[in-house]
Short mmCIF file of C-alpha atoms in Angstrom, two decimals:
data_model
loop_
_atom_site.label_atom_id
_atom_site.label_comp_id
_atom_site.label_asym_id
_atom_site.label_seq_id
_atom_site.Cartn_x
_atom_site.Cartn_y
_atom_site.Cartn_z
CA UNK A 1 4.28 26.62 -14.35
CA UNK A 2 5.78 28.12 -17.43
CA UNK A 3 3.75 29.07 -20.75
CA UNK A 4 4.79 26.08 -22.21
CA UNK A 5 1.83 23.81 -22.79
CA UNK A 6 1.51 19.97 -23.30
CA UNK A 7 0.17 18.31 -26.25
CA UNK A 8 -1.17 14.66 -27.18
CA UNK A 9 0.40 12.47 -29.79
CA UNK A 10 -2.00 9.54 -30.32
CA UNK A 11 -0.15 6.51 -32.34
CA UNK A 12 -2.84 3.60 -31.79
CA UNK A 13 -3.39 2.72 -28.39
CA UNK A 14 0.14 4.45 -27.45
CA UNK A 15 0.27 8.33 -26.07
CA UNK A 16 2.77 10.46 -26.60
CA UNK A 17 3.28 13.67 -24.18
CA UNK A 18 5.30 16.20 -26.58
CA UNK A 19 6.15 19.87 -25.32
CA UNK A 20 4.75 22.40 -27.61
CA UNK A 21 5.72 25.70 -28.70
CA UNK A 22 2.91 27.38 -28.43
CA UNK A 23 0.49 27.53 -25.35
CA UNK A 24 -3.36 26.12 -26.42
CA UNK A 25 -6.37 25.60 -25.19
CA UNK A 26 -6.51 22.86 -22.94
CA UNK A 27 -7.69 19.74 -23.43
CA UNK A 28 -10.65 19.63 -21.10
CA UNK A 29 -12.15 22.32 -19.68
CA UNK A 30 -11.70 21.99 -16.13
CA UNK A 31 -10.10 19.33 -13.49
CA UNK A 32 -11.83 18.59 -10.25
CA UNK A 33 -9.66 17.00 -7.87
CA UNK A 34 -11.30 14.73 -4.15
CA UNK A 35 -9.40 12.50 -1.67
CA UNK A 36 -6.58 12.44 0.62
CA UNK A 37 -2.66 13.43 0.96
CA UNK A 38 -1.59 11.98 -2.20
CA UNK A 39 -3.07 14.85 -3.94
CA UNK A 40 -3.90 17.24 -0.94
CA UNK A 41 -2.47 20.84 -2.61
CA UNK A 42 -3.34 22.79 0.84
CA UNK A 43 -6.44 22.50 1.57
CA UNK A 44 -5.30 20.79 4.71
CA UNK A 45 -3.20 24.62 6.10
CA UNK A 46 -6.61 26.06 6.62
CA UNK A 47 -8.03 23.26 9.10
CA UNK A 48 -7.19 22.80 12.54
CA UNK A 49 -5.25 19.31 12.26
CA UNK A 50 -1.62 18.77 12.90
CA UNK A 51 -1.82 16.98 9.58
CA UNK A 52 -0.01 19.49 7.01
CA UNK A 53 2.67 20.11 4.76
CA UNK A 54 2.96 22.96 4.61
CA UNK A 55 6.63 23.56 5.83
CA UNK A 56 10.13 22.72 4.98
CA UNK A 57 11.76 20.34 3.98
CA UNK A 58 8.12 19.78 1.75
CA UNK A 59 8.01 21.57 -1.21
CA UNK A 60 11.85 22.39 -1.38
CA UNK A 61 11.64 21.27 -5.46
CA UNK A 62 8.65 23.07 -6.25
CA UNK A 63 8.21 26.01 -8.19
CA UNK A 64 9.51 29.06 -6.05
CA UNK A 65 11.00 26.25 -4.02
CA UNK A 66 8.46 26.72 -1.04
CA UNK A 67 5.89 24.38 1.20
CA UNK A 68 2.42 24.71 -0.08
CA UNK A 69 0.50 21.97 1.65
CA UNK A 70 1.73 19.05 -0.96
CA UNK A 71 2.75 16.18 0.79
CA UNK A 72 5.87 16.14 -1.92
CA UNK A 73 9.27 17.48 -2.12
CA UNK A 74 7.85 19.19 -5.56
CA UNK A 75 4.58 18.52 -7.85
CA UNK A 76 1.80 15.72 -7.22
CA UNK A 77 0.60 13.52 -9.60
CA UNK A 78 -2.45 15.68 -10.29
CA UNK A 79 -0.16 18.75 -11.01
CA UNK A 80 1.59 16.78 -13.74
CA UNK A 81 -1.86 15.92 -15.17
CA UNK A 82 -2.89 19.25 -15.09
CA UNK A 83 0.49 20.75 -17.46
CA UNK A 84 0.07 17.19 -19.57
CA UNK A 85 -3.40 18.81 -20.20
CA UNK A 86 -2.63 21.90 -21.19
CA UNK A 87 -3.27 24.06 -18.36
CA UNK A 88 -1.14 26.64 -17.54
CA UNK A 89 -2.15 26.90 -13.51
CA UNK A 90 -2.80 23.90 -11.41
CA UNK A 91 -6.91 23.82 -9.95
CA UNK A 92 -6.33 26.00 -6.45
CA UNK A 93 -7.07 24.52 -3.25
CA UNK A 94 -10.88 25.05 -2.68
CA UNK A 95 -10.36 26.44 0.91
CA UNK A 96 -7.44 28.21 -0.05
CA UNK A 97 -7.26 32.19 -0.75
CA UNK A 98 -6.30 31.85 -4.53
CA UNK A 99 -10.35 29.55 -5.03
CA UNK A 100 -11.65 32.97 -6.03
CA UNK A 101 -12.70 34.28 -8.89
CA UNK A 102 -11.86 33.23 -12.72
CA UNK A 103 -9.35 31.22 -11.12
CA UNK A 104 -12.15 28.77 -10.34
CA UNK A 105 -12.93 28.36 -13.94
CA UNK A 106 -10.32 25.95 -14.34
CA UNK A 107 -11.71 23.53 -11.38
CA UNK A 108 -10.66 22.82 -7.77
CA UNK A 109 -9.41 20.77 -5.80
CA UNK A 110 -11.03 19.48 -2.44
CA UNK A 111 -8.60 16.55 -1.21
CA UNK A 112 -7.89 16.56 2.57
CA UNK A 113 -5.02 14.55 3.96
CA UNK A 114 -5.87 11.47 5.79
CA UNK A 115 -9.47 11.47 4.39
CA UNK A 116 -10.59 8.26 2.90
CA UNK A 117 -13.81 6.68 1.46
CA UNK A 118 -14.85 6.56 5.51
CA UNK A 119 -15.69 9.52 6.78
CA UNK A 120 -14.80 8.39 10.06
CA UNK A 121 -10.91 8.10 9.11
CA UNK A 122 -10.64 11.93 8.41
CA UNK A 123 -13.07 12.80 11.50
CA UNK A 124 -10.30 11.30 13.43
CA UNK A 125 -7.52 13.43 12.55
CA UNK A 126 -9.79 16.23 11.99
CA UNK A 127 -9.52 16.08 7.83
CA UNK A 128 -12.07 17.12 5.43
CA UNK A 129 -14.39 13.78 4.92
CA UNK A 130 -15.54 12.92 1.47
CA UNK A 131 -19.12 13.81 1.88
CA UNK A 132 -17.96 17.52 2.97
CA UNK A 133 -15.55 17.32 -0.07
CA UNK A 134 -18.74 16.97 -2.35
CA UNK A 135 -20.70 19.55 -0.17
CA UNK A 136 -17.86 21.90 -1.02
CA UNK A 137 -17.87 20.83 -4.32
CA UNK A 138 -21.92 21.82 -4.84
CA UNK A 139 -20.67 25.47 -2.96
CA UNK A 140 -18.05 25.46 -6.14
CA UNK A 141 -20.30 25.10 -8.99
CA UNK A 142 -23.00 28.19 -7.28
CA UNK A 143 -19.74 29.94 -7.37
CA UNK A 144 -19.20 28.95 -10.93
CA UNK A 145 -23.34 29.41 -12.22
CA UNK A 146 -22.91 32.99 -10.59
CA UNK A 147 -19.96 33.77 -12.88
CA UNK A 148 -20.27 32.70 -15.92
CA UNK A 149 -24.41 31.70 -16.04
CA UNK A 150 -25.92 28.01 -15.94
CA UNK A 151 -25.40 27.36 -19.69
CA UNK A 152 -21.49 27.86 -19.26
CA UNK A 153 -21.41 26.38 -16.21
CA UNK A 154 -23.42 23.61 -17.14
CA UNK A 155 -20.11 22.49 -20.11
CA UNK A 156 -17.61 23.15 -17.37
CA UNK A 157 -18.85 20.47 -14.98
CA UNK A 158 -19.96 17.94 -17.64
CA UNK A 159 -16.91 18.44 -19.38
CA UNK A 160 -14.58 18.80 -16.50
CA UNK A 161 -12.35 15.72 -15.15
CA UNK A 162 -13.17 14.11 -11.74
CA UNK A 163 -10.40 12.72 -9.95
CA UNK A 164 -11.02 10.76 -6.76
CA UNK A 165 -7.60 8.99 -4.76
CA UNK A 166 -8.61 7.74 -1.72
CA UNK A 167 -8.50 4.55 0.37
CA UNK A 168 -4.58 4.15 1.99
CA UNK A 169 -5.81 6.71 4.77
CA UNK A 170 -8.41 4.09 5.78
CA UNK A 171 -6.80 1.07 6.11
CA UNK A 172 -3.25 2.22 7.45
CA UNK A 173 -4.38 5.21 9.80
CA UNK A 174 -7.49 3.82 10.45
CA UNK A 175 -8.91 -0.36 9.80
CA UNK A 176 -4.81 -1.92 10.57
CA UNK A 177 -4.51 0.09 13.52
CA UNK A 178 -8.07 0.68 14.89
CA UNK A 179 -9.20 -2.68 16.98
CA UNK A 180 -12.18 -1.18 17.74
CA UNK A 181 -12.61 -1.17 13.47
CA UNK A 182 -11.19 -4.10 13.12
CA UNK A 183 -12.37 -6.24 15.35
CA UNK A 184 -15.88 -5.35 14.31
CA UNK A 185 -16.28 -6.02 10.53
CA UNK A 186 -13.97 -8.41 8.67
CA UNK A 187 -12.00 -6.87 5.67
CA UNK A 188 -14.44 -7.60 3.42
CA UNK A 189 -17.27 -5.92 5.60
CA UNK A 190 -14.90 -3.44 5.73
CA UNK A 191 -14.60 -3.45 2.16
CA UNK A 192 -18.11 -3.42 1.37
CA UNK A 193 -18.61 0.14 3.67
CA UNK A 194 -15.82 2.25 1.29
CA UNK A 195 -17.64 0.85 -2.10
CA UNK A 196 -21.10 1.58 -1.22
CA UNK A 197 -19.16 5.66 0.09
CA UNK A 198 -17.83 5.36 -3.43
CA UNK A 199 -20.86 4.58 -5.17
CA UNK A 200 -22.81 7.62 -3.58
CA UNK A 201 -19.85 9.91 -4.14
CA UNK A 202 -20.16 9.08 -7.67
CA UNK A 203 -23.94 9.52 -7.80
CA UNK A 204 -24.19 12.47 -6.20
CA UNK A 205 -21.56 14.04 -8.27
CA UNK A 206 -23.31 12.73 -11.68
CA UNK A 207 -26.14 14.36 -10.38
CA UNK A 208 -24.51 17.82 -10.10
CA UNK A 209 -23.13 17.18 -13.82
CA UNK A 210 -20.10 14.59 -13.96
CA UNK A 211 -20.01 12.60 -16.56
CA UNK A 212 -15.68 11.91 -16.59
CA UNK A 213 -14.66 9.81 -13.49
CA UNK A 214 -11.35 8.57 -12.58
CA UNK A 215 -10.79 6.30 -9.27
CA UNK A 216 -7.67 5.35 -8.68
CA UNK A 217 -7.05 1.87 -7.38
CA UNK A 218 -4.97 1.50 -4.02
CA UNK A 219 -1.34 1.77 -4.29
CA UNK A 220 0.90 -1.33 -2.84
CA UNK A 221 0.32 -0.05 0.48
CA UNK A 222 2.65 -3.00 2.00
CA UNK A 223 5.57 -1.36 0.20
CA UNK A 224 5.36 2.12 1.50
CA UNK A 225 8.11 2.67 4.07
CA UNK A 226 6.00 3.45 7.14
CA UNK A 227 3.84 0.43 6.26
CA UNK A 228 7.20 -2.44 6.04
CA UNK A 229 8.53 -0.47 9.40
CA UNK A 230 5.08 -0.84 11.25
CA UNK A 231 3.92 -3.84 9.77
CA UNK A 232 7.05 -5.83 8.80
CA UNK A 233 8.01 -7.49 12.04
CA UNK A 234 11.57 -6.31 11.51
CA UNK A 235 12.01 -6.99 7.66
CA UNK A 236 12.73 -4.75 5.14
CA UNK A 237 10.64 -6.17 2.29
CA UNK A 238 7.29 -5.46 1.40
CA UNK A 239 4.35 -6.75 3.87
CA UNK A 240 2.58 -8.87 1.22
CA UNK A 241 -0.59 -9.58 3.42
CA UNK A 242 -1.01 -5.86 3.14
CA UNK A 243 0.33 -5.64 -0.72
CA UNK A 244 -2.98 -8.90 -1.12
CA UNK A 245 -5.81 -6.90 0.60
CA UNK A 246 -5.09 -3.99 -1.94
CA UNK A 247 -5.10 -6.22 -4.50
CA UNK A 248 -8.42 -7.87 -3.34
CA UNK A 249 -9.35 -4.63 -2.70
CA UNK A 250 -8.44 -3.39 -6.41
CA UNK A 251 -10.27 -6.30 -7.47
CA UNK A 252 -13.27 -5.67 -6.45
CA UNK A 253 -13.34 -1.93 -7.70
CA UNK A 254 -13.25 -2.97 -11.08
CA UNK A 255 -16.43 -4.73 -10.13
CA UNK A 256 -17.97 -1.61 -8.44
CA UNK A 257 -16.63 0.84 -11.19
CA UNK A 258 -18.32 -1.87 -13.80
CA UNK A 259 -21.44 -1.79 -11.63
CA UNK A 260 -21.61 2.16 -11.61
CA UNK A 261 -21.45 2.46 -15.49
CA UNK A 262 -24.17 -0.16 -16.19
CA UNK A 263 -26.07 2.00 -13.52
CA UNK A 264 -25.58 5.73 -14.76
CA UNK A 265 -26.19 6.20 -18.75
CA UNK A 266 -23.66 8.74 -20.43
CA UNK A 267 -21.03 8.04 -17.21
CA UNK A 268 -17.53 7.54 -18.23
CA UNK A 269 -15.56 5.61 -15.46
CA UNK A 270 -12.12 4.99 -15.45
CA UNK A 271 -10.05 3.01 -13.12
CA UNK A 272 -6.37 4.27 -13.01
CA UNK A 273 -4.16 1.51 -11.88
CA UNK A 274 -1.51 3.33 -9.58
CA UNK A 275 -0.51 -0.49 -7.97
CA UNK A 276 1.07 -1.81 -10.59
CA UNK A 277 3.10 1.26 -11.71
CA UNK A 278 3.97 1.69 -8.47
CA UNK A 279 4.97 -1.48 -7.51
CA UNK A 280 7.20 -1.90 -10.86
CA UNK A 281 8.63 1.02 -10.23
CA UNK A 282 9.75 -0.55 -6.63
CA UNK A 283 10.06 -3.87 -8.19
CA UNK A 284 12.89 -2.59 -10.37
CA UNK A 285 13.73 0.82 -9.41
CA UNK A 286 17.30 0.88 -11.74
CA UNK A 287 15.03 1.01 -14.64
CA UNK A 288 13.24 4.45 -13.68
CA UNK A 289 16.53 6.24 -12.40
CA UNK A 290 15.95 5.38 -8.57
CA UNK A 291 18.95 4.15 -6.13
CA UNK A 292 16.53 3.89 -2.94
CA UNK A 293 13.06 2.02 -2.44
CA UNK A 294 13.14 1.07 1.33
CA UNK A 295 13.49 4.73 2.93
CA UNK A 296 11.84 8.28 2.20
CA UNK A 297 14.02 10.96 1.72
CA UNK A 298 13.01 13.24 4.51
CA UNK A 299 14.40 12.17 7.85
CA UNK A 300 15.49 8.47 8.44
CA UNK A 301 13.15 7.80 5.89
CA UNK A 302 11.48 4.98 7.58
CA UNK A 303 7.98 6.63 9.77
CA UNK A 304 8.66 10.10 8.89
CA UNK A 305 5.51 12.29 7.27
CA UNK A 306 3.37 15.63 8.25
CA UNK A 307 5.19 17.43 11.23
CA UNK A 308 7.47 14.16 11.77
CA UNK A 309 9.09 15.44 8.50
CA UNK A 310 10.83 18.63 9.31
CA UNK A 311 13.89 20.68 8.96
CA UNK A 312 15.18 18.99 12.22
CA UNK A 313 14.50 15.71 10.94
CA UNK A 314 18.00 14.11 11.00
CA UNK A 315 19.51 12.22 7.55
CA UNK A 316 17.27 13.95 5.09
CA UNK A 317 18.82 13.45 1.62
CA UNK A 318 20.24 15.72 -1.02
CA UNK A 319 19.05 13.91 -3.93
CA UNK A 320 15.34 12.99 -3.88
CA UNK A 321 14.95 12.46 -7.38
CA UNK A 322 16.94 8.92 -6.65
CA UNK A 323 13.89 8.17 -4.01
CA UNK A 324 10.64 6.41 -5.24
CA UNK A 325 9.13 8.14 -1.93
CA UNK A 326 9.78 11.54 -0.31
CA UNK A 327 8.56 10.88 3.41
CA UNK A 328 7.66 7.33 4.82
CA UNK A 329 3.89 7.61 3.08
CA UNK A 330 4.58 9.84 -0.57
CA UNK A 331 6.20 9.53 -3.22
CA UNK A 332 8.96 11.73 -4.57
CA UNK A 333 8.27 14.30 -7.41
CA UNK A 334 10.40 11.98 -9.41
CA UNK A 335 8.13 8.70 -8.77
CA UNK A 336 5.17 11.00 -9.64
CA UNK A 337 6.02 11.86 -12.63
CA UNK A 338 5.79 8.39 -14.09
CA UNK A 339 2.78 7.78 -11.93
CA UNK A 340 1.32 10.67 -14.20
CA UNK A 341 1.93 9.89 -17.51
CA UNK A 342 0.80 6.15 -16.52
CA UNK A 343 -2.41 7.52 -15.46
CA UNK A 344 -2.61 9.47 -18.84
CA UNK A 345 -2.30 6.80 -20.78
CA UNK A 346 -5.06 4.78 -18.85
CA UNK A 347 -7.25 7.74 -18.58
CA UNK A 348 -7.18 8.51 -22.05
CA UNK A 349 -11.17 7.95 -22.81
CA UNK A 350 -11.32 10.87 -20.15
CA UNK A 351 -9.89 13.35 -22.61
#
């Protein structure tokens, strides 16, 4: 990241990102970032799991144009958030060597690739589940009290962003291919088990001093490129039966978020809607500056992702910035971008 810092132009209920000349203070005080690959920044390179990023072709657009554990050809979502709020380094990786220090003043980030809301989907490719997430996330703020003493602290974490993405890991690498899961508890069973994880996620971390929450809602899983070439008995549209139970799904959170602020006085609780963003930006992908919506970038673009996504991976293209996804489960740099500023906009009660 440059010097250059972001600032917020607020015309009614419209927000306007403008570059500024000078670097400030940022907006918030700190960003604390939980869930799975979609904004896993390395945390994932210090585990033993073969599910990583942290080698080319990923990260070939980011700054210094090297692999740092982002499932990405460049910057996440979260990392755009971070600049659009004025910070001028992105929260480190908790379990990474740079979570030391002043550096942790800014917040963390504890997201494991192909953890979910179940703990049981990242104990089966050896991720980080959610409840360790948190625990790591109560070793942060000792860290934190110890530096700076319980009345600074105290602002920090109260003041702070939470950012929670989670859910795609548990239905597509775990419920839709799991019988055993399946076959056991209905959808809406299955449903029921990641809101109830949610709900004590978010209580346990408004008891260590959250008060600004943002969930995101599933993506259109059905249109991800692994998902139509899994799932899409030979077609090469979206599989809508998956696209519906994210939508039921998505549903339903707005209950549970609802639920949670009538539950826990002073909490703030946002829902950030990355399905329909997402699924306009596939819907008409012209509009946004993107030629290719069916394949990822790296490889044939179809089941490609983690070590499947290499430098021997034949047919990777030149130009991801014309792809809404990078490998057959992310999105390019270029998609999450305008998956950013979306979620500014929605999040802006946050700030």
């Amino acid at each position: 990241m440059g010097s250059e810092s972001y600032c917020l132009a607020i015309f009614g209920t419209i927000v306007f990102v403008i570059l500024c000349l000078v670097e400030g203070q940022p907006l918030v005080p700190a960003l604390f970032i939980f869930g799975d690959s979609v904004v896993d920044v390395g945390n994932n390179n210090q585990i033993p799991t073969i599910i990583r990023a942290n080698f080319p072709p990923y990260g070939r657009d980011f700054i210094g144009r090297r692999p740092t554990g982002r499932f990405s050809n460049g910057k996440l979502t979260t990392d755009f958030t971070a600049e659009m709020l004025g910070f001028s380094a992105y929260p480190p990786a908790y379990l990474s060597r740079r979570a030391v220090g002043r550096n942790l003043l800014i917040g963390a980030n504890f997201a494991s690739a192909s953890s979910g809301y179940f703990d049981v989907t990242a104990n089966l490719y050896h991720s980080i589940p959610l409840s360790r997430q948190v625990e790591y996330y109560r070793d942060y703020q000792g860290k934190v009290v110890s530096m700076v003493g319980s009345a600074n602290a105290s602002s920090i974490f109260s003041g702070g962003i939470y950012l929670i993405s989670a859910g795609s890991s548990d239905f597509l690498q775990n419920y839709y291919i799991n019988p055993l899961l399946h076959n056991t508890y209905t959808i809406d069973q299955f449903f029921n088990i990641l809101f109830e994880n949610l709900a004590q996620f978010v209580e346990e971390v408004y008891g260590m001093g959250a008060r600004k929450i943002g969930v995101t809602t599933l993506p259109p899983m059905g249109c991800l490129p692994a998902a139509i070439t899994i799932f899409g008995s030979g077609s090469n549209q979206c599989v809508e039966r998956i696209n519906n139970d994210a939508i039921s799904f998505n549903t339903r959170l707005n209950i549970t978020i609802q639920n949670l602020i009538n539950r826990f006085s002073g909490l703030n609780l946002v829902v950030l809607d990355t399905y329909t963003t997402l699924r306009n930006i596939i819907s008409q992908p012209s509009t946004n500056g993107f030629s290719e919506v069916r394949r990822g970038c790296c490889g044939s673009g179809y089941l490609e992702t983690s070590v499947l996504c290499n430098l021997r991976a034949m047919g990777t293209c030149t130009n991801a910035s014309e792809y809404v996804f990078w490998d057959a489960y992310h999105p390019s740099e270029a998609a999450n971008k305008i998956l950013a500023n979306a979620l500014l906009n929605q999040g802006l009660s946050l700030i």
